[in-house]
Short mmCIF file of C-alpha atoms and ligand atoms in Angstrom, two decimals:
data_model
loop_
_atom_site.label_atom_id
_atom_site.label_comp_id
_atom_site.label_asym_id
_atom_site.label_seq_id
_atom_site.Cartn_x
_atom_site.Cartn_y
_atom_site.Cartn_z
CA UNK I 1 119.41 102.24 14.46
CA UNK I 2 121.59 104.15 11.77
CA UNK I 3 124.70 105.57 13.68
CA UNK I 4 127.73 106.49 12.43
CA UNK I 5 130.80 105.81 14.72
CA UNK I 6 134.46 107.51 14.54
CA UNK I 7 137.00 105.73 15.88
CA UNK I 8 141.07 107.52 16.51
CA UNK I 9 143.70 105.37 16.90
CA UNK I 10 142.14 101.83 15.87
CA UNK I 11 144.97 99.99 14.34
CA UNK I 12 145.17 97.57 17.00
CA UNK I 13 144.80 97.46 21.12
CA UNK I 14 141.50 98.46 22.38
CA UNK I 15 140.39 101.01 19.53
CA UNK I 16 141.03 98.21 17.04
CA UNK I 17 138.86 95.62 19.14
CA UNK I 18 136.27 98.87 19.49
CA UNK I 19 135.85 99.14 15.31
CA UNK I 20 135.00 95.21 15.57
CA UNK I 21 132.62 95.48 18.78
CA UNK I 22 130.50 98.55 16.84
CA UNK I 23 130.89 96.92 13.73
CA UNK I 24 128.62 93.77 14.86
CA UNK I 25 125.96 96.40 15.57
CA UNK I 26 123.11 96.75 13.07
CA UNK I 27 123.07 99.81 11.45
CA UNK I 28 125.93 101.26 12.81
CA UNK I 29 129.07 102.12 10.41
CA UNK I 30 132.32 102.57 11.67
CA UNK I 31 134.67 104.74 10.17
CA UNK I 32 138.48 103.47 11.74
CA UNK I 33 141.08 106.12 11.36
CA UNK I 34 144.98 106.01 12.47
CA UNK I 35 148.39 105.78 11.24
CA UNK I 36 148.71 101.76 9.59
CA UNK I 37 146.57 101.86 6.69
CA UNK I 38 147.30 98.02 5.90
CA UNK I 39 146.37 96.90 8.99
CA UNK I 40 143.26 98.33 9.41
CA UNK I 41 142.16 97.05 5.86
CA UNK I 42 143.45 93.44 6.34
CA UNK I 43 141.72 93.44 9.84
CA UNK I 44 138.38 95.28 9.39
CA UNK I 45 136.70 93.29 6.51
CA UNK I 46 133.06 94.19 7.42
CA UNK I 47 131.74 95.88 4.50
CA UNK I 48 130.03 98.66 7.47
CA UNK I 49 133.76 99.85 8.52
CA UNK I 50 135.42 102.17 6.33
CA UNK I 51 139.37 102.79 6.66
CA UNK I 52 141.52 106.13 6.43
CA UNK I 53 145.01 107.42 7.41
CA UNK I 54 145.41 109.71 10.18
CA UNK I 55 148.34 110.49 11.92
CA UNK I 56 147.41 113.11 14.47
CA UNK I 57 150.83 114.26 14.81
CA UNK I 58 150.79 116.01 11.96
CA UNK I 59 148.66 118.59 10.02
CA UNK I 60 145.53 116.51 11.36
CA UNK I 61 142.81 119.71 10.17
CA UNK I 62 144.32 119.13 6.43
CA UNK I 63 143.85 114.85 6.30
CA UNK I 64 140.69 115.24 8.54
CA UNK I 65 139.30 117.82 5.63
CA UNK I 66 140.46 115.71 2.96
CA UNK I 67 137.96 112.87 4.15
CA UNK I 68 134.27 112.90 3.01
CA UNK I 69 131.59 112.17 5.78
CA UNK I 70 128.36 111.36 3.91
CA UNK I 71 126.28 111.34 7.37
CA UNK I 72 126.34 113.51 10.42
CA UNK I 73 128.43 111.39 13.36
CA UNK I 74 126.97 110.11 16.22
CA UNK I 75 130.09 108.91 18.42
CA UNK I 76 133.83 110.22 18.21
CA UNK I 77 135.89 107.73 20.10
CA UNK I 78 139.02 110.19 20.65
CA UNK I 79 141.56 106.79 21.86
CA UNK I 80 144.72 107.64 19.75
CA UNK I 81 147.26 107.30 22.36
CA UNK I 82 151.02 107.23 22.95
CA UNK I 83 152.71 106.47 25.98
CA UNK I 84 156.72 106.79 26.42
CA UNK I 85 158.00 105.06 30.13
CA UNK I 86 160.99 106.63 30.77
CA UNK I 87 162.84 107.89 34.01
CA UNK I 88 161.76 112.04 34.01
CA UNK I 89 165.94 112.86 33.92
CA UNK I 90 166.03 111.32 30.34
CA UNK I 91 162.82 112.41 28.74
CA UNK I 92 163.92 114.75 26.16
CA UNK I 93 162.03 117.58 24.75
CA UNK I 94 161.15 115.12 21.63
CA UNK I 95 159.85 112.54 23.68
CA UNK I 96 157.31 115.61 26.10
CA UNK I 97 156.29 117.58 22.63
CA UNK I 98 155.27 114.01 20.88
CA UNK I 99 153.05 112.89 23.80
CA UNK I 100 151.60 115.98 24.09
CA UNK I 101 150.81 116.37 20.34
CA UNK I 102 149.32 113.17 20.04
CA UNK I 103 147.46 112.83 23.66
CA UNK I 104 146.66 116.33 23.63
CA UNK I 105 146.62 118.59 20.54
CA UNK I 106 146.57 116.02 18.06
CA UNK I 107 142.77 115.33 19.99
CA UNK I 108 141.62 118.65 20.07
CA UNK I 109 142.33 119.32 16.59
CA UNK I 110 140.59 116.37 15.35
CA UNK I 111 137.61 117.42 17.70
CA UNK I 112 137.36 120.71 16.49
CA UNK I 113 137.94 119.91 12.80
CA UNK I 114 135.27 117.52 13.14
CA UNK I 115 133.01 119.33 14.98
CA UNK I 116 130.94 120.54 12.08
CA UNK I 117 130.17 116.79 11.17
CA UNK I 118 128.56 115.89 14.59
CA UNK I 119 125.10 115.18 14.83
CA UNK I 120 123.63 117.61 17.15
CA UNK I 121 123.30 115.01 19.75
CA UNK I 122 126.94 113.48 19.46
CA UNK I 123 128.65 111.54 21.94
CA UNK I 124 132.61 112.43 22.39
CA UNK I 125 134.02 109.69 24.42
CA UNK I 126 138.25 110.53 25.24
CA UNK I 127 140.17 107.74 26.34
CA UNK I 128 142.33 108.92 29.40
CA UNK I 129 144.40 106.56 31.69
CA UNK I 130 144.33 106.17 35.42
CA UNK I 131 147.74 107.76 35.40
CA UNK I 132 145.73 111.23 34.25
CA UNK I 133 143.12 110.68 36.95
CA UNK I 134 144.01 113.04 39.48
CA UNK I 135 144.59 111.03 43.07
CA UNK I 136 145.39 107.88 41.51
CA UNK I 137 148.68 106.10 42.06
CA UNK I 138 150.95 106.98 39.90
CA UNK I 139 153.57 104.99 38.02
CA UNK I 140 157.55 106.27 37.67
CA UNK I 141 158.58 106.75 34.22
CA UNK I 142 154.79 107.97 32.99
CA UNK I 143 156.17 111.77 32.97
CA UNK I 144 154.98 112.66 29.57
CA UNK I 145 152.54 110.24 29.34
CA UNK I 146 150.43 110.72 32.33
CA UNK I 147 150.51 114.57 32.87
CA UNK I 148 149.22 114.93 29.01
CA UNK I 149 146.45 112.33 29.89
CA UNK I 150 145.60 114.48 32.53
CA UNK I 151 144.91 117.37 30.31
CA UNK I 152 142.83 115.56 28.00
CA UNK I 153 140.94 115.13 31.49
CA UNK I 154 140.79 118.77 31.65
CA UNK I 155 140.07 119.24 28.06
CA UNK I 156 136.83 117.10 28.55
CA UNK I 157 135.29 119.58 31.36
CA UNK I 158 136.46 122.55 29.27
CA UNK I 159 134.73 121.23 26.23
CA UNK I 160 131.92 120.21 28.14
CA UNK I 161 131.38 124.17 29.56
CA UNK I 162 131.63 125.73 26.49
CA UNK I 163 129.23 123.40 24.57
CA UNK I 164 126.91 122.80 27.10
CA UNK I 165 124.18 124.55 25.68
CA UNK I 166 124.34 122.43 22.57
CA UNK I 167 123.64 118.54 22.25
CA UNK I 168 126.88 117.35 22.28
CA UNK I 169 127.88 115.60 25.61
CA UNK I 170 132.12 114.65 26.01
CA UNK I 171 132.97 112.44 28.85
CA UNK I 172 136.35 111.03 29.68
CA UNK I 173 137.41 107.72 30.67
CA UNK I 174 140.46 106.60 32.70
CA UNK I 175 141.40 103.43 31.82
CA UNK I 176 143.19 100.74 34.47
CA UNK I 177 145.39 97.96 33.09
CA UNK I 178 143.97 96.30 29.44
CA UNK I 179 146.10 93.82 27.84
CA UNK I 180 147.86 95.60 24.58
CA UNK I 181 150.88 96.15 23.22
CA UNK I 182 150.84 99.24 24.59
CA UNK I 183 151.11 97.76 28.56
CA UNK I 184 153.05 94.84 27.16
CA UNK I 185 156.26 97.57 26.02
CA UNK I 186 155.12 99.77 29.39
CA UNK I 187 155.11 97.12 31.74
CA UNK I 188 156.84 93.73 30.46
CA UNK I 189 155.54 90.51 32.06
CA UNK I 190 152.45 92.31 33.93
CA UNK I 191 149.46 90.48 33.08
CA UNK I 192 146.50 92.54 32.84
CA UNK I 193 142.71 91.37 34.57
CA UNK I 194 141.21 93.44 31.24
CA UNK I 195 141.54 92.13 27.24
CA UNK I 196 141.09 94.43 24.49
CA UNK I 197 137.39 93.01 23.80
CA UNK I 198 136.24 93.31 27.55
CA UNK I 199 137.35 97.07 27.60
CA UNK I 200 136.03 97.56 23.75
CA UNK I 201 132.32 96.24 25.03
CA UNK I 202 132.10 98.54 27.44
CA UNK I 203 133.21 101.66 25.58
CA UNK I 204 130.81 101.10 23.53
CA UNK I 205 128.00 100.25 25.55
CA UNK I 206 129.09 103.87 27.93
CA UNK I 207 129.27 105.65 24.11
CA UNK I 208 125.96 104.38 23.16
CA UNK I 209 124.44 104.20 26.03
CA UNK I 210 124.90 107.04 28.07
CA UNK I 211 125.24 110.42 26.43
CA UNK I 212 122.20 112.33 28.18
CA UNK I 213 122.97 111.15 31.45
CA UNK I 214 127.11 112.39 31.30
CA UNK I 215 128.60 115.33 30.12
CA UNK I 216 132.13 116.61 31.16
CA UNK I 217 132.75 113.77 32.98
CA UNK I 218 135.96 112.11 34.25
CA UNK I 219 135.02 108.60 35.25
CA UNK I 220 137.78 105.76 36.28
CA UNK I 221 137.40 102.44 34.92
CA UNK I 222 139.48 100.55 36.48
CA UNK I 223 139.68 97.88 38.87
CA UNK I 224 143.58 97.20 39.12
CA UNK I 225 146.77 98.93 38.90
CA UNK I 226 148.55 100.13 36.91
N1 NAP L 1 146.34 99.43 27.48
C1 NAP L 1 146.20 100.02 28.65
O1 NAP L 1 146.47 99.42 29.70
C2 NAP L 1 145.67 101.43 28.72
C3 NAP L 1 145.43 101.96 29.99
C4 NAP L 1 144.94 103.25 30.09
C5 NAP L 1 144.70 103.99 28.95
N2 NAP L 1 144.94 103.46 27.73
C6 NAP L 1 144.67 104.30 26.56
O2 NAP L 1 143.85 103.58 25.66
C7 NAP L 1 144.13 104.04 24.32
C8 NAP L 1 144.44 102.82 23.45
O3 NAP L 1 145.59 102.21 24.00
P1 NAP L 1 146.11 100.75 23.59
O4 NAP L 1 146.59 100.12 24.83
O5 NAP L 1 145.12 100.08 22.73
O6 NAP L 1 147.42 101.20 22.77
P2 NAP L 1 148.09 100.68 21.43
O7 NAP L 1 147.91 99.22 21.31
O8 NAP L 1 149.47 101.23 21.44
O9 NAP L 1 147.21 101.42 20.31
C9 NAP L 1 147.29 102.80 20.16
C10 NAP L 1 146.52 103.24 18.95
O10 NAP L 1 146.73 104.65 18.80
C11 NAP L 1 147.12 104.89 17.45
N3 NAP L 1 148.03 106.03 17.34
C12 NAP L 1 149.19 106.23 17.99
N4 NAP L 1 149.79 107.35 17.54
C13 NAP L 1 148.98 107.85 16.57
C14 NAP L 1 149.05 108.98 15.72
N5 NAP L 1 150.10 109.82 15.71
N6 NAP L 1 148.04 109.21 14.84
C15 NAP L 1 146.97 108.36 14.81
N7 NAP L 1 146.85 107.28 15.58
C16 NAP L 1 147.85 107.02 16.45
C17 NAP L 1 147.81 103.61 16.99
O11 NAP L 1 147.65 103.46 15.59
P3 NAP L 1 148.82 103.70 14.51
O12 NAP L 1 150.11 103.27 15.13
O13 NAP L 1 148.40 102.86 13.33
O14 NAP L 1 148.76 105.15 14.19
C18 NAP L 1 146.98 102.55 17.70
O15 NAP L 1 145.88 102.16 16.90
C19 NAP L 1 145.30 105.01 24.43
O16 NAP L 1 144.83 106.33 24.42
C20 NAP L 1 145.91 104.67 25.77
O17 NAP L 1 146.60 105.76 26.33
C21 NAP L 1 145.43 102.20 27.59
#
């Protein structure tokens, strides 16, 4: 197969450990985007991943525009993510407008700047947290983080409405516990059932896999908590 994979966020954690998983694939090329330039180059070596800075904080339409996609893409793996744990009485207005602009707007901008370089049967797989899925248990301290995963939740069914007489199919999933340094800073000491590769095999097997069969889809993966 020739497939051309997107990857946000994929410095390190589970979107890093995603570029490698696709990257084994034959004929599939992976283009890795996020903030650490350097560490994406010294860590992706396969001459079928290509590297570029994105910080999706910022002006995302303008860097997105000023990248050249030679072939339509097949899977957008929207997994950029920041999470801030602190007590809701001393999250400032910084610390709600940055989670939201990178868990939230920071997404849909990319999306919809890249929209015109989907293949008309593209896969758009967001990477949510159990703390957005609505009934889970929720964790103190995941304010910010948690309510804006939530509306990338919400984001996914609106998407999913408005293109659903196209090709494109986004689904959402809600991720339990995987061992990175983002749980390592959120919850010190917890031990997570989940490593970066487990989680990064099956993200790719659901983006490969199962496009026609999902579309606006919220779907847990989890089988722990947090
Ligand atoms: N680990 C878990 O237990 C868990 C559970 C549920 C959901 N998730 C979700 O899974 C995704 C990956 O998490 P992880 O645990 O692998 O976290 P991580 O180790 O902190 O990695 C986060 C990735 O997002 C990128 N990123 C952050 N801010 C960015 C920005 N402004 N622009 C572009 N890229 C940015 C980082 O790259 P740069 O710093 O190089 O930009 C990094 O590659 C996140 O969306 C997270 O919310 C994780």
């Amino acid at each position: 197969m020739n497939k051309t994979v997107v990857v946000l966020g994929a410095s390190q954690g589970i979107g890093a450990a995603l570029v490698e998983h696709m990257a084994q694939i034959e004929g599939v090329h992976v283009i890795a985007l996020s903030r650490n330039l350097v560490r994406m180059k010294s860590r992706f070596l396969q001459p079928n991943v290509s590297c570029y800075q994105l910080d999706i904080a910022k002006n995302v339409t303008k860097q997105l525009n000023a990248i050249h996609f030679s072939n339509p893409i097949d899977i957008l793996v929207n997994n950029a993510g920041l999470l801030i744990n602190k007590p809701f009485e001393q999250l400032s207005h910084q610390d709600f407008t940055e989670s939201y602009q990178v868990n939230v707007i920071g997404i849909m901008e990319a999306t919809q700047t890249l929209l015109p370089h989907l293949s008309p049967k593209a896969h758009i797989v967001n990477i949510s947290s159990m703390g957005g899925f609505q009934g889970s248990l929720k964790f103190a301290g995941l304010a910010a983080y948690s309510t804006s995963k939530a509306a990338l939740c919400a984001f996914t069914e609106l998407f999913a409405e408005e293109f659903k007489n196209t090709g494109i199919h986004m689904n959402c999933l809600c991720l339990g516990a995987v061992q990175t340094e983002m749980l390592s800073a959120a919850f010190p000491g917890y031990v997570a059932p989940t490593s970066p590769s487990e989680m990064a095999q099956f993200i790719s097997d659901f983006a490969f896999n199962n496009r026609k069969h999902f579309n606006g889809k919220i779907i847990p993966v989890s089988s722990s908590n947090p």
